[in-house]
Structures are given as C-alpha cells and as structure tokens.
Amino acid sequence: MERNVIAIAEHRTLPIPPASARGAGPLTDTRGRALHDLRISVTDRCNFRCVYCMPKEVFDADYQFLPHGELLTFEEIVRVARAFHELGTRKIRLTGGEPLLRKGIDRLVGMIRSALPGVDLTLTTNGSALKAHAAALKAAGLDRVTVSLDSLDEATFRRMNDADFAVAKVLEGIDAAAAAGLGPIKVNMVVKRGMNDHQVVDMARHFRGTGQIVRFIEFMDVGSTNGWRMDDVVSSAEVVRRIGAHFPVEAVDPNYRGEVAARWRYLDGRGEIGVISSVTQAFCATCTRARISTDGHLYTCLFAQRGYDLKSLMRSGAGDAELATAVDAIWRRRADRYSEIRTAATPREPKVEMSYIGG
C-alpha cells in the first residue's frame, strides 16, 4: 500500500511509488538494468576536506552535519541491506563521508555479514584510520577495501585533502589492510588537470607489481560545491596513453556486467589498472548501482537531485516485505542517464553532495 513520505528536506525527497506487491519477472529498471550493487553511506562526516568532494569553504567549522538521531541505525542498515539482497543485490559497499569515523563500524560489518553470509561486502575509506581498523574489519567479515589516494607527492596530497594529512599514513593503512587480508586493494585517484595529473604515471609505477589496483577517476560534476569545469577533466583515454607510454597495457574484459572501471592490464603481467570515465565515456546504460544516504534516502543515480525516504518508511512501522516492495517499485521506474545527457548547463543544477551518498 502507498505510504506518505516524511521529508527531512522537501526539495530532495520523492514519493515512494504505490505498490501492493512486487513486480513480475526479474527486477530491472526501464532500461533493463539489474540491481547488482548497493552503496550505503554510514556517516556524512569526514576528517578530510578534499577539493572535489567536501571543499573547506563550504564544509567549514560552522557547517551543520546531520544529528545522530537522523542517521540510520545499524539495525536499519541491516534491514535495508537484507531487502536489497532479496531483490538481487550481490555487492554492498560501506561509504561515507569517512566510514571509519562511524563508531562501531566493525560491529556493523559483523551484523551485515551475519545477516548475509554470501554477500560481497566492501568498504571505501580515505585510509587515515585504516591501520587501526584493518584487522578488526577483516575479523568481522569484511572482504576488501578501496582506499582513496590522490597523489604520492606530499605537497600535492596535502593540498588536495586540505587537512594537512600525510601520504605515508595512508600508505601504512594500505599495508595494514593487505596484511589483514583485505585484498586485492583498490586505490582510487581522482585526476584533476593542473592539480595532480602530473602524478598519474608515478601512481601507476608505485603500485605496479604489488597486486593492488589503481583506478584513475575522471573529475566529475558530483554535487553542487566542487567548482567543476570541463577544462579540469583529464580523460581516461589520456590517462591510459600516458601510462601506456611507460608501461604497455591492453584492455581486459569486465569482471561482471555493470562494472564501472574499464580494466587494463600490463603486458608484462605485473598487474592491472582501471579507469572510470563518467564524463567522457558514460556508462549509464550498464549502471547497476543504488545508493543509500546517511539519513536513509535511496538515490538511483550519483548525480540525482532527490531521493526516496526509506528511513521514514521503516520508522513508520513498515515490515521487511513492505520495504522490499517499495525498493522494487522504485527500481522498476528508474530511468536515470545523467552522464549521457550532460551539457554545459547540467553541472550547475542542484545535486546531492557526494559526501552524503558516497562516491
């Protein structure tokens, strides 16, 4: 049955479509895309102020983050994860903000693992607290981690994280995660022209042969505060050309349909890299991701303006079957394709911030 949605912020809440039962047949959206991946943001807070995500001039000392009572509880997160898994989701990633800032994060990992023994459970982190948490996360049931690291050059990295945080501490976290068995570790580098693109080859060189996979991400117009300009984008094709000039590579098939990173392996067998090309080579047609914001809104696109309030649905008494039916109805109506229709004007449209729904 249809429920009224209580909006935390009216401008970003959509009504949940009415549905008394799940749709017939396999769950796909209006473009035939399945629901394979779920990203759950467990906090909107972060100890970095990366220029492409949480610029300090916006997220300053006076910025009002969500009060704790507005966050999904661990029990609510498990309910959401279980509903999505029942509908076909096979991969769950915990994100933020910085997820390791959420108190008891290893306990949450254990709760999800207990509820969903076979799910692929991963976490994305800036690495600042990874050394301290890696062993406990592995013991709780986490499969892998992805670490954000935008430069190996000290001055460049400190300028990009804008929190005076050292490269060496992130590398220590990566080493700790590898030692704990949280691999293969993926290392994400957002490439911005004139800021850190001179580090592309050095990043590839550093991790080549380690078993860890660097993924080079085009600077995207996510949210409304990062000052995105097309001139700042270094295309994935250019990244591959730069690396290939030093270390020849060849294209590799994706691991599964909907994998966002195009894979390239070194011809000498010393590993692989990935490139994520949301700007220059849109992959909307195969996108199988959904995102849950810190306060329990379901977003069907990284570039969305509004989401569906699952938290209010749960807190108003909906059972697990009703929650899964709501998600089913939302996904079947999904038609997002922002990156395919991006224009000079669309980056100026208000969009949800990446720190709120995870990257």
mmCIF file of C-alpha atoms in Angstrom:
data_model
loop_
_atom_site.group_PDB
_atom_site.id
_atom_site.type_symbol
_atom_site.label_atom_id
_atom_site.label_comp_id
_atom_site.label_asym_id
_atom_site.label_seq_id
_atom_site.Cartn_x
_atom_site.Cartn_y
_atom_site.Cartn_z
ATOM 1 C CA MET A 1 0.000 0.000 0.000
ATOM 2 C CA GLU A 2 1.087 3.602 -0.500
ATOM 3 C CA ARG A 3 2.677 5.449 2.409
ATOM 4 C CA ASN A 4 3.235 9.134 2.942
ATOM 5 C CA VAL A 5 6.892 10.069 2.937
ATOM 6 C CA ILE A 6 8.103 12.402 5.677
ATOM 7 C CA ALA A 7 10.735 14.651 4.138
ATOM 8 C CA ILE A 8 13.786 15.715 6.082
ATOM 9 C CA ALA A 9 14.395 18.198 3.297
ATOM 10 C CA GLU A 10 11.424 18.556 0.983
ATOM 11 C CA HIS A 11 13.483 19.508 -2.042
ATOM 12 C CA ARG A 12 15.333 16.194 -2.070
ATOM 13 C CA THR A 13 12.581 13.728 -1.244
ATOM 14 C CA LEU A 14 10.467 11.859 -3.783
ATOM 15 C CA PRO A 15 7.248 9.990 -3.014
ATOM 16 C CA ILE A 16 7.659 6.236 -2.909
ATOM 17 C CA PRO A 17 5.611 4.740 -5.772
ATOM 18 C CA PRO A 18 2.466 2.919 -4.663
ATOM 19 C CA ALA A 19 2.754 -0.855 -4.828
ATOM 20 C CA SER A 20 0.883 -3.673 -3.128
ATOM 21 C CA ALA A 21 3.175 -6.405 -4.404
ATOM 22 C CA ARG A 22 6.446 -6.802 -6.219
ATOM 23 C CA GLY A 23 6.527 -6.635 -9.978
ATOM 24 C CA ALA A 24 6.504 -9.767 -12.089
ATOM 25 C CA GLY A 25 9.710 -11.186 -13.508
ATOM 26 C CA PRO A 26 13.349 -10.299 -12.788
ATOM 27 C CA LEU A 27 13.928 -6.872 -11.241
ATOM 28 C CA THR A 28 15.190 -4.427 -13.863
ATOM 29 C CA ASP A 29 14.630 -0.729 -14.441
ATOM 30 C CA THR A 30 13.099 0.930 -17.513
ATOM 31 C CA ARG A 31 16.354 0.377 -19.443
ATOM 32 C CA GLY A 32 16.792 -3.264 -18.478
ATOM 33 C CA ARG A 33 19.421 -2.608 -15.786
ATOM 34 C CA ALA A 34 19.514 -5.017 -12.839
ATOM 35 C CA LEU A 35 20.096 -4.058 -9.200
ATOM 36 C CA HIS A 36 23.513 -5.576 -8.508
ATOM 37 C CA ASP A 37 25.367 -3.054 -6.325
ATOM 38 C CA LEU A 38 24.369 -1.113 -3.203
ATOM 39 C CA ARG A 39 26.425 1.646 -1.596
ATOM 40 C CA ILE A 40 25.453 2.628 1.942
ATOM 41 C CA SER A 41 26.745 5.888 3.423
ATOM 42 C CA VAL A 42 27.136 5.406 7.181
ATOM 43 C CA THR A 43 28.157 8.993 8.005
ATOM 44 C CA ASP A 44 28.187 12.399 6.324
ATOM 45 C CA ARG A 45 31.279 13.437 8.289
ATOM 46 C CA CYS A 46 34.886 13.267 7.121
ATOM 47 C CA ASN A 47 38.242 14.353 8.517
ATOM 48 C CA PHE A 48 39.452 15.370 5.027
ATOM 49 C CA ARG A 49 38.264 18.353 3.021
ATOM 50 C CA CYS A 50 39.071 17.116 -0.462
ATOM 51 C CA VAL A 51 38.596 19.836 -3.043
ATOM 52 C CA TYR A 52 36.420 17.667 -5.325
ATOM 53 C CA CYS A 53 34.125 16.384 -2.569
ATOM 54 C CA MET A 54 33.951 18.472 0.622
ATOM 55 C CA PRO A 55 35.655 21.822 -0.088
ATOM 56 C CA LYS A 56 36.591 23.587 3.137
ATOM 57 C CA GLU A 57 34.962 26.857 2.113
ATOM 58 C CA VAL A 58 31.592 25.060 2.209
ATOM 59 C CA PHE A 59 32.155 22.339 4.806
ATOM 60 C CA ASP A 60 33.721 24.651 7.378
ATOM 61 C CA ALA A 61 33.565 24.784 11.181
ATOM 62 C CA ASP A 62 30.028 26.154 11.035
ATOM 63 C CA TYR A 63 28.653 23.503 8.690
ATOM 64 C CA GLN A 64 25.712 21.633 10.186
ATOM 65 C CA PHE A 65 26.107 17.900 9.783
ATOM 66 C CA LEU A 66 23.230 15.531 10.450
ATOM 67 C CA PRO A 67 22.387 14.944 14.113
ATOM 68 C CA HIS A 68 22.961 11.367 15.238
ATOM 69 C CA GLY A 69 19.250 10.639 15.509
ATOM 70 C CA GLU A 70 18.792 11.268 11.779
ATOM 71 C CA LEU A 71 21.330 8.609 10.804
ATOM 72 C CA LEU A 72 20.194 5.104 10.032
ATOM 73 C CA THR A 73 20.842 2.825 12.993
ATOM 74 C CA PHE A 74 22.916 -0.288 12.439
ATOM 75 C CA GLU A 75 19.740 -2.363 12.683
ATOM 76 C CA GLU A 76 18.076 -0.229 9.996
ATOM 77 C CA ILE A 77 21.120 -0.538 7.755
ATOM 78 C CA VAL A 78 20.956 -4.330 8.063
ATOM 79 C CA ARG A 79 17.250 -4.258 7.185
ATOM 80 C CA VAL A 80 17.955 -2.222 4.072
ATOM 81 C CA ALA A 81 20.856 -4.475 3.075
ATOM 82 C CA ARG A 82 18.683 -7.558 3.525
ATOM 83 C CA ALA A 83 15.859 -6.079 1.415
ATOM 84 C CA PHE A 84 18.234 -5.236 -1.437
ATOM 85 C CA HIS A 85 19.894 -8.627 -1.269
ATOM 86 C CA GLU A 86 16.498 -10.296 -1.504
ATOM 87 C CA LEU A 87 15.918 -8.294 -4.704
ATOM 88 C CA GLY A 88 19.155 -9.434 -6.333
ATOM 89 C CA THR A 89 21.913 -7.196 -4.933
ATOM 90 C CA ARG A 90 25.145 -9.150 -4.584
ATOM 91 C CA LYS A 91 27.650 -6.449 -3.669
ATOM 92 C CA ILE A 92 27.406 -3.991 -0.758
ATOM 93 C CA ARG A 93 29.891 -1.188 -0.173
ATOM 94 C CA LEU A 94 30.010 0.902 3.017
ATOM 95 C CA THR A 95 30.939 4.515 2.347
ATOM 96 C CA GLY A 96 30.688 7.999 3.834
ATOM 97 C CA GLY A 97 31.845 10.672 4.412
ATOM 98 C CA GLU A 98 34.607 8.631 6.005
ATOM 99 C CA PRO A 99 33.009 5.389 7.213
ATOM 100 C CA LEU A 100 35.721 4.634 9.756
ATOM 101 C CA LEU A 101 34.540 7.680 11.700
ATOM 102 C CA ARG A 102 31.266 5.881 12.479
ATOM 103 C CA LYS A 103 31.646 4.442 15.966
ATOM 104 C CA GLY A 104 31.387 0.659 15.983
ATOM 105 C CA ILE A 105 31.861 0.239 12.235
ATOM 106 C CA ASP A 106 33.376 -3.225 12.705
ATOM 107 C CA ARG A 107 30.246 -4.240 14.624
ATOM 108 C CA LEU A 108 28.105 -3.109 11.680
ATOM 109 C CA VAL A 109 30.260 -5.169 9.321
ATOM 110 C CA GLY A 110 29.716 -8.187 11.556
ATOM 111 C CA MET A 111 25.954 -7.631 11.640
ATOM 112 C CA ILE A 112 25.730 -7.465 7.840
ATOM 113 C CA ARG A 113 27.961 -10.498 7.439
ATOM 114 C CA SER A 114 25.824 -12.480 9.883
ATOM 115 C CA ALA A 115 22.615 -11.497 8.073
ATOM 116 C CA LEU A 116 24.037 -12.031 4.565
ATOM 117 C CA PRO A 117 26.815 -14.633 4.682
ATOM 118 C CA GLY A 118 27.355 -14.769 0.919
ATOM 119 C CA VAL A 119 27.262 -11.083 0.019
ATOM 120 C CA ASP A 120 30.374 -9.348 -1.354
ATOM 121 C CA LEU A 121 30.998 -6.818 1.431
ATOM 122 C CA THR A 122 33.461 -3.966 0.865
ATOM 123 C CA LEU A 123 34.303 -0.524 2.239
ATOM 124 C CA THR A 124 35.758 2.691 0.799
ATOM 125 C CA THR A 125 37.977 4.811 3.045
ATOM 126 C CA ASN A 126 40.436 7.684 2.872
ATOM 127 C CA GLY A 127 42.857 5.432 4.731
ATOM 128 C CA SER A 128 43.501 7.806 7.619
ATOM 129 C CA ALA A 129 42.282 5.334 10.266
ATOM 130 C CA LEU A 130 42.721 2.129 8.294
ATOM 131 C CA LYS A 131 45.854 0.963 10.081
ATOM 132 C CA ALA A 132 43.961 0.936 13.375
ATOM 133 C CA HIS A 133 40.833 -0.754 11.993
ATOM 134 C CA ALA A 134 42.040 -3.206 9.325
ATOM 135 C CA ALA A 135 42.397 -6.320 11.468
ATOM 136 C CA ALA A 136 39.062 -5.811 13.244
ATOM 137 C CA LEU A 137 37.245 -5.203 9.957
ATOM 138 C CA LYS A 138 38.623 -8.412 8.484
ATOM 139 C CA ALA A 139 37.732 -10.368 11.605
ATOM 140 C CA ALA A 140 34.184 -9.001 11.442
ATOM 141 C CA GLY A 141 33.730 -10.286 7.901
ATOM 142 C CA LEU A 142 34.748 -7.507 5.506
ATOM 143 C CA ASP A 143 36.039 -8.824 2.183
ATOM 144 C CA ARG A 144 38.001 -5.897 0.714
ATOM 145 C CA VAL A 145 38.742 -2.198 0.989
ATOM 146 C CA THR A 146 39.142 0.585 -1.533
ATOM 147 C CA VAL A 147 41.393 3.459 -0.483
ATOM 148 C CA SER A 148 41.273 6.991 -1.856
ATOM 149 C CA LEU A 149 44.747 8.377 -2.549
ATOM 150 C CA ASP A 150 45.016 11.271 -4.990
ATOM 151 C CA SER A 151 48.781 11.739 -5.062
ATOM 152 C CA LEU A 152 52.056 10.321 -3.787
ATOM 153 C CA ASP A 153 53.616 13.773 -3.797
ATOM 154 C CA GLU A 154 53.407 15.157 -0.260
ATOM 155 C CA ALA A 155 52.636 18.756 -1.138
ATOM 156 C CA THR A 156 50.029 17.800 -3.731
ATOM 157 C CA PHE A 157 48.300 15.314 -1.442
ATOM 158 C CA ARG A 158 48.122 17.750 1.460
ATOM 159 C CA ARG A 159 46.740 20.418 -0.870
ATOM 160 C CA MET A 160 44.048 18.049 -2.157
ATOM 161 C CA ASN A 161 42.939 16.631 1.190
ATOM 162 C CA ASP A 162 43.161 20.140 2.708
ATOM 163 C CA ALA A 163 43.590 18.618 6.168
ATOM 164 C CA ASP A 164 47.398 18.533 6.312
ATOM 165 C CA PHE A 165 47.353 14.722 6.268
ATOM 166 C CA ALA A 166 50.489 12.850 5.213
ATOM 167 C CA VAL A 167 50.781 10.364 2.342
ATOM 168 C CA ALA A 168 52.816 7.978 4.491
ATOM 169 C CA LYS A 169 49.936 7.410 6.901
ATOM 170 C CA VAL A 170 47.619 6.365 4.084
ATOM 171 C CA LEU A 171 50.282 4.012 2.703
ATOM 172 C CA GLU A 172 50.627 2.496 6.183
ATOM 173 C CA GLY A 173 46.882 1.892 6.175
ATOM 174 C CA ILE A 174 47.092 0.181 2.792
ATOM 175 C CA ASP A 175 49.904 -2.044 4.046
ATOM 176 C CA ALA A 176 47.882 -2.925 7.166
ATOM 177 C CA ALA A 177 44.839 -3.791 5.059
ATOM 178 C CA ALA A 178 46.935 -6.016 2.804
ATOM 179 C CA ALA A 179 48.445 -7.766 5.828
ATOM 180 C CA ALA A 180 44.955 -8.329 7.256
ATOM 181 C CA GLY A 181 43.792 -9.980 4.025
ATOM 182 C CA LEU A 182 41.529 -7.215 2.757
ATOM 183 C CA GLY A 183 42.737 -7.501 -0.821
ATOM 184 C CA PRO A 184 43.002 -7.119 -3.659
ATOM 185 C CA ILE A 185 43.025 -3.495 -2.542
ATOM 186 C CA LYS A 186 41.844 -0.882 -4.994
ATOM 187 C CA VAL A 187 43.375 2.589 -4.802
ATOM 188 C CA ASN A 188 41.228 5.392 -6.200
ATOM 189 C CA MET A 189 42.832 8.522 -7.644
ATOM 190 C CA VAL A 190 40.562 11.362 -8.767
ATOM 191 C CA VAL A 191 42.531 13.109 -11.523
ATOM 192 C CA LYS A 192 42.166 16.879 -11.848
ATOM 193 C CA ARG A 193 44.093 18.731 -14.513
ATOM 194 C CA GLY A 194 46.675 21.146 -13.189
ATOM 195 C CA MET A 195 46.412 19.776 -9.667
ATOM 196 C CA ASN A 196 47.543 16.146 -9.591
ATOM 197 C CA ASP A 197 47.570 14.851 -13.178
ATOM 198 C CA HIS A 198 51.379 15.028 -13.171
ATOM 199 C CA GLN A 199 51.251 12.128 -10.686
ATOM 200 C CA VAL A 200 49.388 9.640 -12.890
ATOM 201 C CA VAL A 201 52.440 7.705 -14.090
ATOM 202 C CA ASP A 202 54.107 7.825 -10.665
ATOM 203 C CA MET A 203 50.971 6.342 -9.090
ATOM 204 C CA ALA A 204 50.886 3.544 -11.655
ATOM 205 C CA ARG A 205 54.602 2.883 -11.144
ATOM 206 C CA HIS A 206 54.316 2.746 -7.346
ATOM 207 C CA PHE A 207 51.568 0.112 -7.242
ATOM 208 C CA ARG A 208 52.585 -1.901 -10.312
ATOM 209 C CA GLY A 209 53.504 -5.437 -9.296
ATOM 210 C CA THR A 210 52.025 -5.138 -5.788
ATOM 211 C CA GLY A 211 48.725 -6.865 -6.516
ATOM 212 C CA GLN A 212 46.908 -3.629 -5.677
ATOM 213 C CA ILE A 213 44.846 -1.981 -8.409
ATOM 214 C CA VAL A 214 44.947 1.752 -9.028
ATOM 215 C CA ARG A 215 41.795 3.213 -10.555
ATOM 216 C CA PHE A 216 42.031 6.621 -12.176
ATOM 217 C CA ILE A 217 38.742 8.538 -11.921
ATOM 218 C CA GLU A 218 37.730 11.458 -14.118
ATOM 219 C CA PHE A 219 36.929 14.592 -12.114
ATOM 220 C CA MET A 220 33.121 14.621 -12.024
ATOM 221 C CA ASP A 221 30.419 17.237 -11.519
ATOM 222 C CA VAL A 222 29.045 15.494 -8.427
ATOM 223 C CA GLY A 223 27.093 17.716 -6.055
ATOM 224 C CA SER A 224 26.987 21.481 -6.375
ATOM 225 C CA THR A 225 30.028 22.690 -4.450
ATOM 226 C CA ASN A 226 33.206 21.368 -6.094
ATOM 227 C CA GLY A 227 33.549 24.049 -8.796
ATOM 228 C CA TRP A 228 33.619 21.512 -11.631
ATOM 229 C CA ARG A 229 34.749 22.642 -15.092
ATOM 230 C CA MET A 230 35.209 20.504 -18.182
ATOM 231 C CA ASP A 231 38.663 22.049 -18.638
ATOM 232 C CA ASP A 232 39.733 20.348 -15.394
ATOM 233 C CA VAL A 233 38.878 16.864 -16.657
ATOM 234 C CA VAL A 234 41.697 14.568 -17.749
ATOM 235 C CA SER A 235 40.056 11.924 -19.915
ATOM 236 C CA SER A 236 40.585 8.263 -19.162
ATOM 237 C CA ALA A 237 41.896 7.846 -22.701
ATOM 238 C CA GLU A 238 44.638 10.365 -21.934
ATOM 239 C CA VAL A 239 45.454 8.590 -18.660
ATOM 240 C CA VAL A 240 45.820 5.245 -20.457
ATOM 241 C CA ARG A 241 48.024 6.839 -23.137
ATOM 242 C CA ARG A 242 50.306 8.391 -20.528
ATOM 243 C CA ILE A 243 50.716 5.151 -18.595
ATOM 244 C CA GLY A 244 50.978 3.043 -21.739
ATOM 245 C CA ALA A 245 53.912 5.143 -22.941
ATOM 246 C CA HIS A 246 55.883 3.862 -19.939
ATOM 247 C CA PHE A 247 54.252 0.511 -19.247
ATOM 248 C CA PRO A 248 52.404 -1.027 -22.228
ATOM 249 C CA VAL A 249 48.852 -2.132 -21.424
ATOM 250 C CA GLU A 250 45.954 -3.916 -23.108
ATOM 251 C CA ALA A 251 42.215 -3.831 -22.467
ATOM 252 C CA VAL A 252 40.637 -6.602 -20.362
ATOM 253 C CA ASP A 253 37.008 -7.718 -20.194
ATOM 254 C CA PRO A 254 34.997 -6.531 -17.148
ATOM 255 C CA ASN A 255 34.570 -8.900 -14.219
ATOM 256 C CA TYR A 256 30.783 -8.516 -14.479
ATOM 257 C CA ARG A 257 28.170 -6.504 -16.371
ATOM 258 C CA GLY A 258 27.893 -3.059 -14.829
ATOM 259 C CA GLU A 259 31.466 -2.845 -13.519
ATOM 260 C CA VAL A 260 32.226 0.868 -13.772
ATOM 261 C CA ALA A 261 36.002 0.690 -14.116
ATOM 262 C CA ALA A 262 37.362 -0.263 -17.528
ATOM 263 C CA ARG A 263 40.227 -2.683 -16.919
ATOM 264 C CA TRP A 264 43.700 -2.503 -18.482
ATOM 265 C CA ARG A 265 46.475 -4.981 -17.706
ATOM 266 C CA TYR A 266 50.211 -4.594 -18.080
ATOM 267 C CA LEU A 267 51.600 -6.652 -20.946
ATOM 268 C CA ASP A 268 54.439 -7.882 -18.745
ATOM 269 C CA GLY A 269 51.955 -9.440 -16.333
ATOM 270 C CA ARG A 270 52.637 -7.085 -13.417
ATOM 271 C CA GLY A 271 49.025 -6.358 -12.597
ATOM 272 C CA GLU A 272 46.352 -4.029 -13.906
ATOM 273 C CA ILE A 273 44.856 -0.551 -13.635
ATOM 274 C CA GLY A 274 41.315 0.712 -14.018
ATOM 275 C CA VAL A 275 39.817 3.913 -15.405
ATOM 276 C CA ILE A 276 36.412 5.344 -14.538
ATOM 277 C CA SER A 277 35.116 7.567 -17.313
ATOM 278 C CA SER A 278 31.797 9.001 -16.214
ATOM 279 C CA VAL A 279 32.404 12.251 -18.105
ATOM 280 C CA THR A 280 33.941 11.211 -21.429
ATOM 281 C CA GLN A 281 32.589 7.654 -21.829
ATOM 282 C CA ALA A 282 29.273 7.481 -19.999
ATOM 283 C CA PHE A 283 28.349 4.031 -18.677
ATOM 284 C CA CYS A 284 24.749 4.821 -17.726
ATOM 285 C CA ALA A 285 23.467 2.034 -19.985
ATOM 286 C CA THR A 286 25.033 -0.625 -17.759
ATOM 287 C CA CYS A 287 24.853 1.095 -14.337
ATOM 288 C CA THR A 288 23.520 -1.324 -11.721
ATOM 289 C CA ARG A 289 24.149 0.789 -8.607
ATOM 290 C CA ALA A 290 21.833 2.160 -5.960
ATOM 291 C CA ARG A 291 22.885 4.402 -3.082
ATOM 292 C CA ILE A 292 21.547 4.871 0.432
ATOM 293 C CA SER A 293 22.320 8.225 2.010
ATOM 294 C CA THR A 294 23.378 8.692 5.604
ATOM 295 C CA ASP A 295 19.802 9.506 6.620
ATOM 296 C CA GLY A 296 18.205 6.653 4.724
ATOM 297 C CA HIS A 297 17.229 8.109 1.353
ATOM 298 C CA LEU A 298 17.517 5.844 -1.686
ATOM 299 C CA TYR A 299 19.194 7.521 -4.671
ATOM 300 C CA THR A 300 19.168 5.778 -8.041
ATOM 301 C CA CYS A 301 21.951 7.917 -9.546
ATOM 302 C CA LEU A 302 25.142 9.537 -8.257
ATOM 303 C CA PHE A 303 24.011 12.783 -9.888
ATOM 304 C CA ALA A 304 20.460 12.726 -8.526
ATOM 305 C CA GLN A 305 18.689 15.750 -7.113
ATOM 306 C CA ARG A 306 16.241 13.872 -4.897
ATOM 307 C CA GLY A 307 15.888 10.514 -3.173
ATOM 308 C CA TYR A 308 13.257 8.234 -1.655
ATOM 309 C CA ASP A 309 12.924 8.262 2.134
ATOM 310 C CA LEU A 310 13.247 4.651 3.249
ATOM 311 C CA LYS A 311 14.061 5.626 6.821
ATOM 312 C CA SER A 312 10.660 7.202 7.388
ATOM 313 C CA LEU A 313 9.065 4.160 5.806
ATOM 314 C CA MET A 314 10.813 1.894 8.299
ATOM 315 C CA ARG A 315 10.227 4.155 11.280
ATOM 316 C CA SER A 316 6.525 4.410 10.489
ATOM 317 C CA GLY A 317 6.177 0.675 11.001
ATOM 318 C CA ALA A 318 6.778 -0.928 7.595
ATOM 319 C CA GLY A 319 7.848 -4.550 7.729
ATOM 320 C CA ASP A 320 10.630 -6.145 5.724
ATOM 321 C CA ALA A 321 8.293 -7.286 2.950
ATOM 322 C CA GLU A 322 6.864 -3.792 2.554
ATOM 323 C CA LEU A 323 10.378 -2.311 2.470
ATOM 324 C CA ALA A 324 11.456 -4.715 -0.278
ATOM 325 C CA THR A 325 8.251 -3.995 -2.229
ATOM 326 C CA ALA A 326 8.969 -0.251 -2.067
ATOM 327 C CA VAL A 327 12.521 -0.710 -3.348
ATOM 328 C CA ASP A 328 11.224 -2.970 -6.113
ATOM 329 C CA ALA A 329 8.710 -0.316 -7.204
ATOM 330 C CA ILE A 330 11.325 2.452 -7.158
ATOM 331 C CA TRP A 331 13.860 0.488 -9.206
ATOM 332 C CA ARG A 332 11.341 -0.599 -11.831
ATOM 333 C CA ARG A 333 10.620 3.096 -12.530
ATOM 334 C CA ARG A 334 14.297 4.101 -12.697
ATOM 335 C CA ALA A 335 15.289 5.878 -15.909
ATOM 336 C CA ASP A 336 18.450 7.804 -14.892
ATOM 337 C CA ARG A 337 21.080 8.614 -17.529
ATOM 338 C CA TYR A 338 22.673 11.860 -16.360
ATOM 339 C CA SER A 339 26.103 11.314 -17.887
ATOM 340 C CA GLU A 340 24.592 10.574 -21.303
ATOM 341 C CA ILE A 341 22.758 13.917 -21.360
ATOM 342 C CA ARG A 342 25.378 16.079 -19.598
ATOM 343 C CA THR A 343 25.634 19.565 -21.115
ATOM 344 C CA ALA A 344 27.398 22.782 -20.198
ATOM 345 C CA ALA A 345 24.333 23.662 -18.117
ATOM 346 C CA THR A 346 23.720 20.438 -16.166
ATOM 347 C CA PRO A 347 26.708 20.832 -13.788
ATOM 348 C CA ARG A 348 25.009 23.959 -12.429
ATOM 349 C CA GLU A 349 21.861 22.052 -11.453
ATOM 350 C CA PRO A 350 21.485 21.318 -7.714
ATOM 351 C CA LYS A 351 22.542 17.740 -6.943
ATOM 352 C CA VAL A 352 23.068 15.702 -3.810
ATOM 353 C CA GLU A 353 26.602 16.010 -2.394
ATOM 354 C CA MET A 354 28.936 13.034 -2.755
ATOM 355 C CA SER A 355 29.783 13.052 0.966
ATOM 356 C CA TYR A 356 26.102 12.391 1.675
ATOM 357 C CA ILE A 357 25.640 9.350 -0.572
ATOM 358 C CA GLY A 358 29.187 8.060 -1.125
ATOM 359 C CA GLY A 359 31.066 8.165 -4.415
#
